[in-house]
Short mmCIF file of C-alpha atoms in Angstrom, two decimals:
data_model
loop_
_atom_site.label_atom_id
_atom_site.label_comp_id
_atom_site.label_asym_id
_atom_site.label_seq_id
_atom_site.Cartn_x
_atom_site.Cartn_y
_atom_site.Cartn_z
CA UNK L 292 -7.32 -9.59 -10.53
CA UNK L 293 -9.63 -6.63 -10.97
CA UNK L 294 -8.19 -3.45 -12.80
CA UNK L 295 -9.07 -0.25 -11.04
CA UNK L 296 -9.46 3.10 -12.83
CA UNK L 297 -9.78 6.46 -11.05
CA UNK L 298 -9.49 9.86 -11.77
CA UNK L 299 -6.20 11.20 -11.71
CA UNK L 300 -6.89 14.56 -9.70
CA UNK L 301 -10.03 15.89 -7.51
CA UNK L 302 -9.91 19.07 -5.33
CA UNK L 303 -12.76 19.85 -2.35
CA UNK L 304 -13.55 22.34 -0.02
CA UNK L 305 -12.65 22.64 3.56
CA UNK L 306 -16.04 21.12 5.34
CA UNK L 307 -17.60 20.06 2.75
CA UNK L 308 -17.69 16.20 1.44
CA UNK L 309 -15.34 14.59 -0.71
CA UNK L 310 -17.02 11.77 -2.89
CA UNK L 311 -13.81 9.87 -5.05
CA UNK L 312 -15.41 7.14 -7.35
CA UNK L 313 -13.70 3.98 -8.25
CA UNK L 314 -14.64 1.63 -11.46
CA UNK L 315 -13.49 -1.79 -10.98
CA UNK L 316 -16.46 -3.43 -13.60
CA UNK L 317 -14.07 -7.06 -13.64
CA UNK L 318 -14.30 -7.45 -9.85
CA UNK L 319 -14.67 -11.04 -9.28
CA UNK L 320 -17.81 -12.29 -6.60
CA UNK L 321 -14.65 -13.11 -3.96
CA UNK L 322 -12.44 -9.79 -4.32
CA UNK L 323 -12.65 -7.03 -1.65
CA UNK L 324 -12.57 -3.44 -2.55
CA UNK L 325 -9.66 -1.49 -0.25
CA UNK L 326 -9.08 1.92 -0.03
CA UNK L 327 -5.83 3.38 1.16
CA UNK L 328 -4.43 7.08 1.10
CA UNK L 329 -0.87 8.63 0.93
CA UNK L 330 -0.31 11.83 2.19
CA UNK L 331 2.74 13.32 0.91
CA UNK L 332 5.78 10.83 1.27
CA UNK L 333 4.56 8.79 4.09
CA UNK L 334 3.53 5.23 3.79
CA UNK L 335 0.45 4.37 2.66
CA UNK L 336 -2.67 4.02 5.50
CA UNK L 337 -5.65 1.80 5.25
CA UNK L 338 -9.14 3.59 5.05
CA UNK L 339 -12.09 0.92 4.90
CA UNK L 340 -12.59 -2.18 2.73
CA UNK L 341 -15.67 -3.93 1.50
CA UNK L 342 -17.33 -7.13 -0.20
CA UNK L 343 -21.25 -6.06 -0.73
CA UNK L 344 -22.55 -3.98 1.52
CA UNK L 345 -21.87 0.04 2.03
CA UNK L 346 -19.16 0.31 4.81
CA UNK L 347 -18.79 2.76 7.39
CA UNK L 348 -15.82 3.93 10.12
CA UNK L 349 -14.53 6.55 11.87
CA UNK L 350 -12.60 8.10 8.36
CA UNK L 351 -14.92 7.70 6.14
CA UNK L 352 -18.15 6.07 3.97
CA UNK L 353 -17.61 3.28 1.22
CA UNK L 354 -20.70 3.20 -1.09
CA UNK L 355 -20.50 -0.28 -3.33
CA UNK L 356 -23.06 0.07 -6.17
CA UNK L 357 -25.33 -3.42 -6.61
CA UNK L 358 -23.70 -4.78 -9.44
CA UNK L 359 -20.27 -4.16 -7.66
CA UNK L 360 -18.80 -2.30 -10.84
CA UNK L 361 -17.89 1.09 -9.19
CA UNK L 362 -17.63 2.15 -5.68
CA UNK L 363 -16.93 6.03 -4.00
CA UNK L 364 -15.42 6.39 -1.32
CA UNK L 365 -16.81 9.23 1.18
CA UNK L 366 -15.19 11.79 3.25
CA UNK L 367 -18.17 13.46 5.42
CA UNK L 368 -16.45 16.58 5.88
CA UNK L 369 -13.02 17.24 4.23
CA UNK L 370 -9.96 18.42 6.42
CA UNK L 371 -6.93 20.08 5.23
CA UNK L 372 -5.53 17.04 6.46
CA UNK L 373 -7.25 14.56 4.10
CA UNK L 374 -4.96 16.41 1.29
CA UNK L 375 -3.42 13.04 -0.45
CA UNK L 376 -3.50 10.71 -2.70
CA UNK L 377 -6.34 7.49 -2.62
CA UNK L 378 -6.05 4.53 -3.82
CA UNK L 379 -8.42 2.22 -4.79
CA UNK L 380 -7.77 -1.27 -5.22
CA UNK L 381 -9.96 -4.47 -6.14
CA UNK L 382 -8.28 -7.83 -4.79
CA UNK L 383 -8.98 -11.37 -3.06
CA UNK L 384 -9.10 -11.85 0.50
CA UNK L 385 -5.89 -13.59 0.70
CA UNK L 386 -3.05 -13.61 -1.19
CA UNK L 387 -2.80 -9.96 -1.11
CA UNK L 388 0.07 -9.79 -3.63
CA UNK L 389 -2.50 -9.87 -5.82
CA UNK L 390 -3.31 -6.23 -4.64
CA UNK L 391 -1.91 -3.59 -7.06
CA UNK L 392 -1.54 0.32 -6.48
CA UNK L 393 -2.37 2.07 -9.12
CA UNK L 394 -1.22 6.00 -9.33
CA UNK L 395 -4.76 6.75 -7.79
CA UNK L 396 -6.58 10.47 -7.07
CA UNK L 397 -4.61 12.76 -6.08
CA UNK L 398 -7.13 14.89 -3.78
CA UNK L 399 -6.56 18.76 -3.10
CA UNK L 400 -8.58 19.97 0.14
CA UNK L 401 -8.28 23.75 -0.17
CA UNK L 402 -9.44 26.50 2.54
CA UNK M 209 2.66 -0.21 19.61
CA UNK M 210 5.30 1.09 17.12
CA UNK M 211 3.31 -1.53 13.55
CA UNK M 212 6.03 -1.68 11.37
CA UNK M 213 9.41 -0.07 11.61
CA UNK M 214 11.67 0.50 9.14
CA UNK M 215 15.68 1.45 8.89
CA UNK M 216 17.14 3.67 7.48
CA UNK M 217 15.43 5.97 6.99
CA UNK M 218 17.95 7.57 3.99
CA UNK M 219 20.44 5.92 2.59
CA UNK M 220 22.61 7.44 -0.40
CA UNK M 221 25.02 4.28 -2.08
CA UNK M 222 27.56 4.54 -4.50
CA UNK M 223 27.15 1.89 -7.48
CA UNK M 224 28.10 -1.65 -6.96
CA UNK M 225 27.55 -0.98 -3.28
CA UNK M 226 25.63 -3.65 -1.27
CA UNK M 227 23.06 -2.63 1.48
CA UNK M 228 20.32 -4.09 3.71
CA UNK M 229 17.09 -2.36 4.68
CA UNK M 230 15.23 -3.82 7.69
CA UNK M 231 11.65 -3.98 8.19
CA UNK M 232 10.50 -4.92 11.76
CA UNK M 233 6.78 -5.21 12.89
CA UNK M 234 5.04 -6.01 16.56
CA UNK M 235 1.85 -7.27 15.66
CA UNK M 236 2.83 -10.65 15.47
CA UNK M 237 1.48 -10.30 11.47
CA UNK M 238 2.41 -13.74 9.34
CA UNK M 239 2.42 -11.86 6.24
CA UNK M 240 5.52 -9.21 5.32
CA UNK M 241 6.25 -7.52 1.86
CA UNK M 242 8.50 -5.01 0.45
CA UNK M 243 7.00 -2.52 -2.09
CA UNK M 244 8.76 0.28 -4.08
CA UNK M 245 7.04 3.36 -5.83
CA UNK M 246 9.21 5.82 -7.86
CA UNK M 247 7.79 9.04 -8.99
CA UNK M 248 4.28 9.77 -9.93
CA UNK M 249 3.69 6.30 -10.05
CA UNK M 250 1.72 3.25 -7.65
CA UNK M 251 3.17 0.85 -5.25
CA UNK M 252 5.02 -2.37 -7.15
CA UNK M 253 5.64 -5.31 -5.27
CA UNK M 254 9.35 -6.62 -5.19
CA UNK M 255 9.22 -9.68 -2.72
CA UNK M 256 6.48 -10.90 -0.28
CA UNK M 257 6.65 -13.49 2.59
CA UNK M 258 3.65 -16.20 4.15
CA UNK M 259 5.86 -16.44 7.59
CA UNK M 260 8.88 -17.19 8.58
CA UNK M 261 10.83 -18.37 7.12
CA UNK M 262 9.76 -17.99 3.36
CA UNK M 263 9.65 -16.01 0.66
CA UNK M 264 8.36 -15.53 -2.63
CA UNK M 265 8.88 -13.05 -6.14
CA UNK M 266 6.62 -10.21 -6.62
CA UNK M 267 6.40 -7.82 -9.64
CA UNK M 268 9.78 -6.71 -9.87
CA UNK M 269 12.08 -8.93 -7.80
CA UNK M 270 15.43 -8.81 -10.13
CA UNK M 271 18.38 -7.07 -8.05
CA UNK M 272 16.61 -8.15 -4.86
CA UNK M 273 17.02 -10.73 -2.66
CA UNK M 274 15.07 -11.22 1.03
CA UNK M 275 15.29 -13.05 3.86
CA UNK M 276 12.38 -13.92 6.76
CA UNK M 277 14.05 -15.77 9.69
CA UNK M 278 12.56 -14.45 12.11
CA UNK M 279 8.78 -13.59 11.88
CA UNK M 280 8.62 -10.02 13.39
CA UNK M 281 11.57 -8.99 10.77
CA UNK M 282 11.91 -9.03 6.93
CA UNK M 283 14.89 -8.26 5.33
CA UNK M 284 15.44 -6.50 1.33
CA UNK M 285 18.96 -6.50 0.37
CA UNK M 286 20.75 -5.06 -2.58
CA UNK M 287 24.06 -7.08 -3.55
CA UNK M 288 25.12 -4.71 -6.24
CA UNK M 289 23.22 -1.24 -5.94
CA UNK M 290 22.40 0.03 -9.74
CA UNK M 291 20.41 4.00 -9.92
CA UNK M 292 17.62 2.41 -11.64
CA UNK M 293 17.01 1.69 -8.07
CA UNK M 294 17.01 4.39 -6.55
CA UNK M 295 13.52 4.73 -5.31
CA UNK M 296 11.50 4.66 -1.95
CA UNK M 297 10.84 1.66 -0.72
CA UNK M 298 8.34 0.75 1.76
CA UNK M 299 7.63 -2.29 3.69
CA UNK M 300 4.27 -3.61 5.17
CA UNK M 301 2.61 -6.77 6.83
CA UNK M 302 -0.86 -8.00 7.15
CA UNK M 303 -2.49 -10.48 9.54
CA UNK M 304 -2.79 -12.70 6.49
CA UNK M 305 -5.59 -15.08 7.71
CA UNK M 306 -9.30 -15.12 7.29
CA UNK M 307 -11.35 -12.40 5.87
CA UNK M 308 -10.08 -9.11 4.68
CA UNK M 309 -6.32 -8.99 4.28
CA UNK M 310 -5.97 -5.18 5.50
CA UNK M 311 -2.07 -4.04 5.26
CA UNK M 312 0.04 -2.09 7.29
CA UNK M 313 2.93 0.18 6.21
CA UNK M 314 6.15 1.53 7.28
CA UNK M 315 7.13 5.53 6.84
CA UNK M 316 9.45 4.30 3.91
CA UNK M 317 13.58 4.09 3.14
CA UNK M 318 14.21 6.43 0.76
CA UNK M 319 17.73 5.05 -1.29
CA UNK M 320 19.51 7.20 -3.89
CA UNK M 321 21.96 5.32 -5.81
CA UNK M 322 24.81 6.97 -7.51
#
């Protein structure tokens, strides 16, 4: 199972885009990248996921480079509301106790 | 469409206590799990199910035990409460069959152990 590593911390402006990279260079050809986000104590919500290809939806952007060693995740224009911490995770299709939270970014959106 | 529902909420328990935390979901999802995360750190897995009626170990199982019979519900129960785990614990299910295995969460039990 792929190790993820992330920054620990990120802060952003109000309205303007957050970019949080991912490196996950021992992704296997069949795992998925997933984000998720925390905000505060709250469980844990599902952003976007991909294999390949760049991935878009109504939260947010997922660029995958080529090689499939790094990936950011994109939010277009950064609420107040986005304040939380992301989690990037590299894991299989099924079998999704193979999926393992790291401590992720903690973003700070500030005014 | 409440996704995945779980009680209590807060619980505080004295040591040696026993307790069960519920973890009910209506999106008829095969796959349940129970995670905990203590402070500043990630999600670990404790216990996992395929569908009803099974179960299976995850990272950190010992002082755990779990129970699936019934497919919308999965159970985490702690025969002798210790404060090591005192934690939050959260529960969440996925669809669990083809393609992306995208997982849903509960709001959390938070359980202080004394």
């Amino acid at each position: 199972d792929a190790k993820t590593t992330q920054p620990p911390s990120m802060d952003c402006a109000e309205g303007r885009a957050a970019n949080l990279p991912c490196n996950h260079s021992t992704i296997s050809g069949n795992e998925y990248v997933y984000w998720y986000r925390q905000i505060h104590s709250q469980g844990p919500q599902y952003i976007i996921h991909g294999l390949k290809n760049n991935e878009t939806n109504e939260m947010a952007s997922l660029i995958i480079t080529e090689d499939r060693k790094s990936s950011t995740l994109i939010l277009p224009h950064a609420t107040l509301r986005d304040t939380a911490v992301y989690y990037c995770i590299a894991g299989p299709a099924y079998n999704t106790d193979k999926l393992i939270f790291g401590t992720g970014t903690r973003l700070q959106v500030f005014p | 469409n409440a996704g995945v529902t779980q009680t209590p909420k807060f619980r505080v328990l004295k040591t040696g206590q026993s307790m069960t935390l519920l973890c009910a979901q209506d999106m008829n999802h095969e796959y349940m799990y129970w995670y905990r995360q203590d402070p500043g750190m990630g999600l670990r897995l404790i216990h996992y199910s395929v569908g009803e009626g099974t179960t299976a170990k995850g990272e950190v199982p010992d002082g755990y035990n779990v129970s699936r019979l019934k497919k919308q519900n999965f159970l985490l129960g702690l025969e002798s409460a210790a404060p090591s785990q005192t934690s939050v614990y959260f529960c969440a299910s996925s669809y669990g069959q083809s393609g992306a295995n995208v997982l849903t969460f509960g709001a959390g039990s938070r359980l202080t152990v004394l």
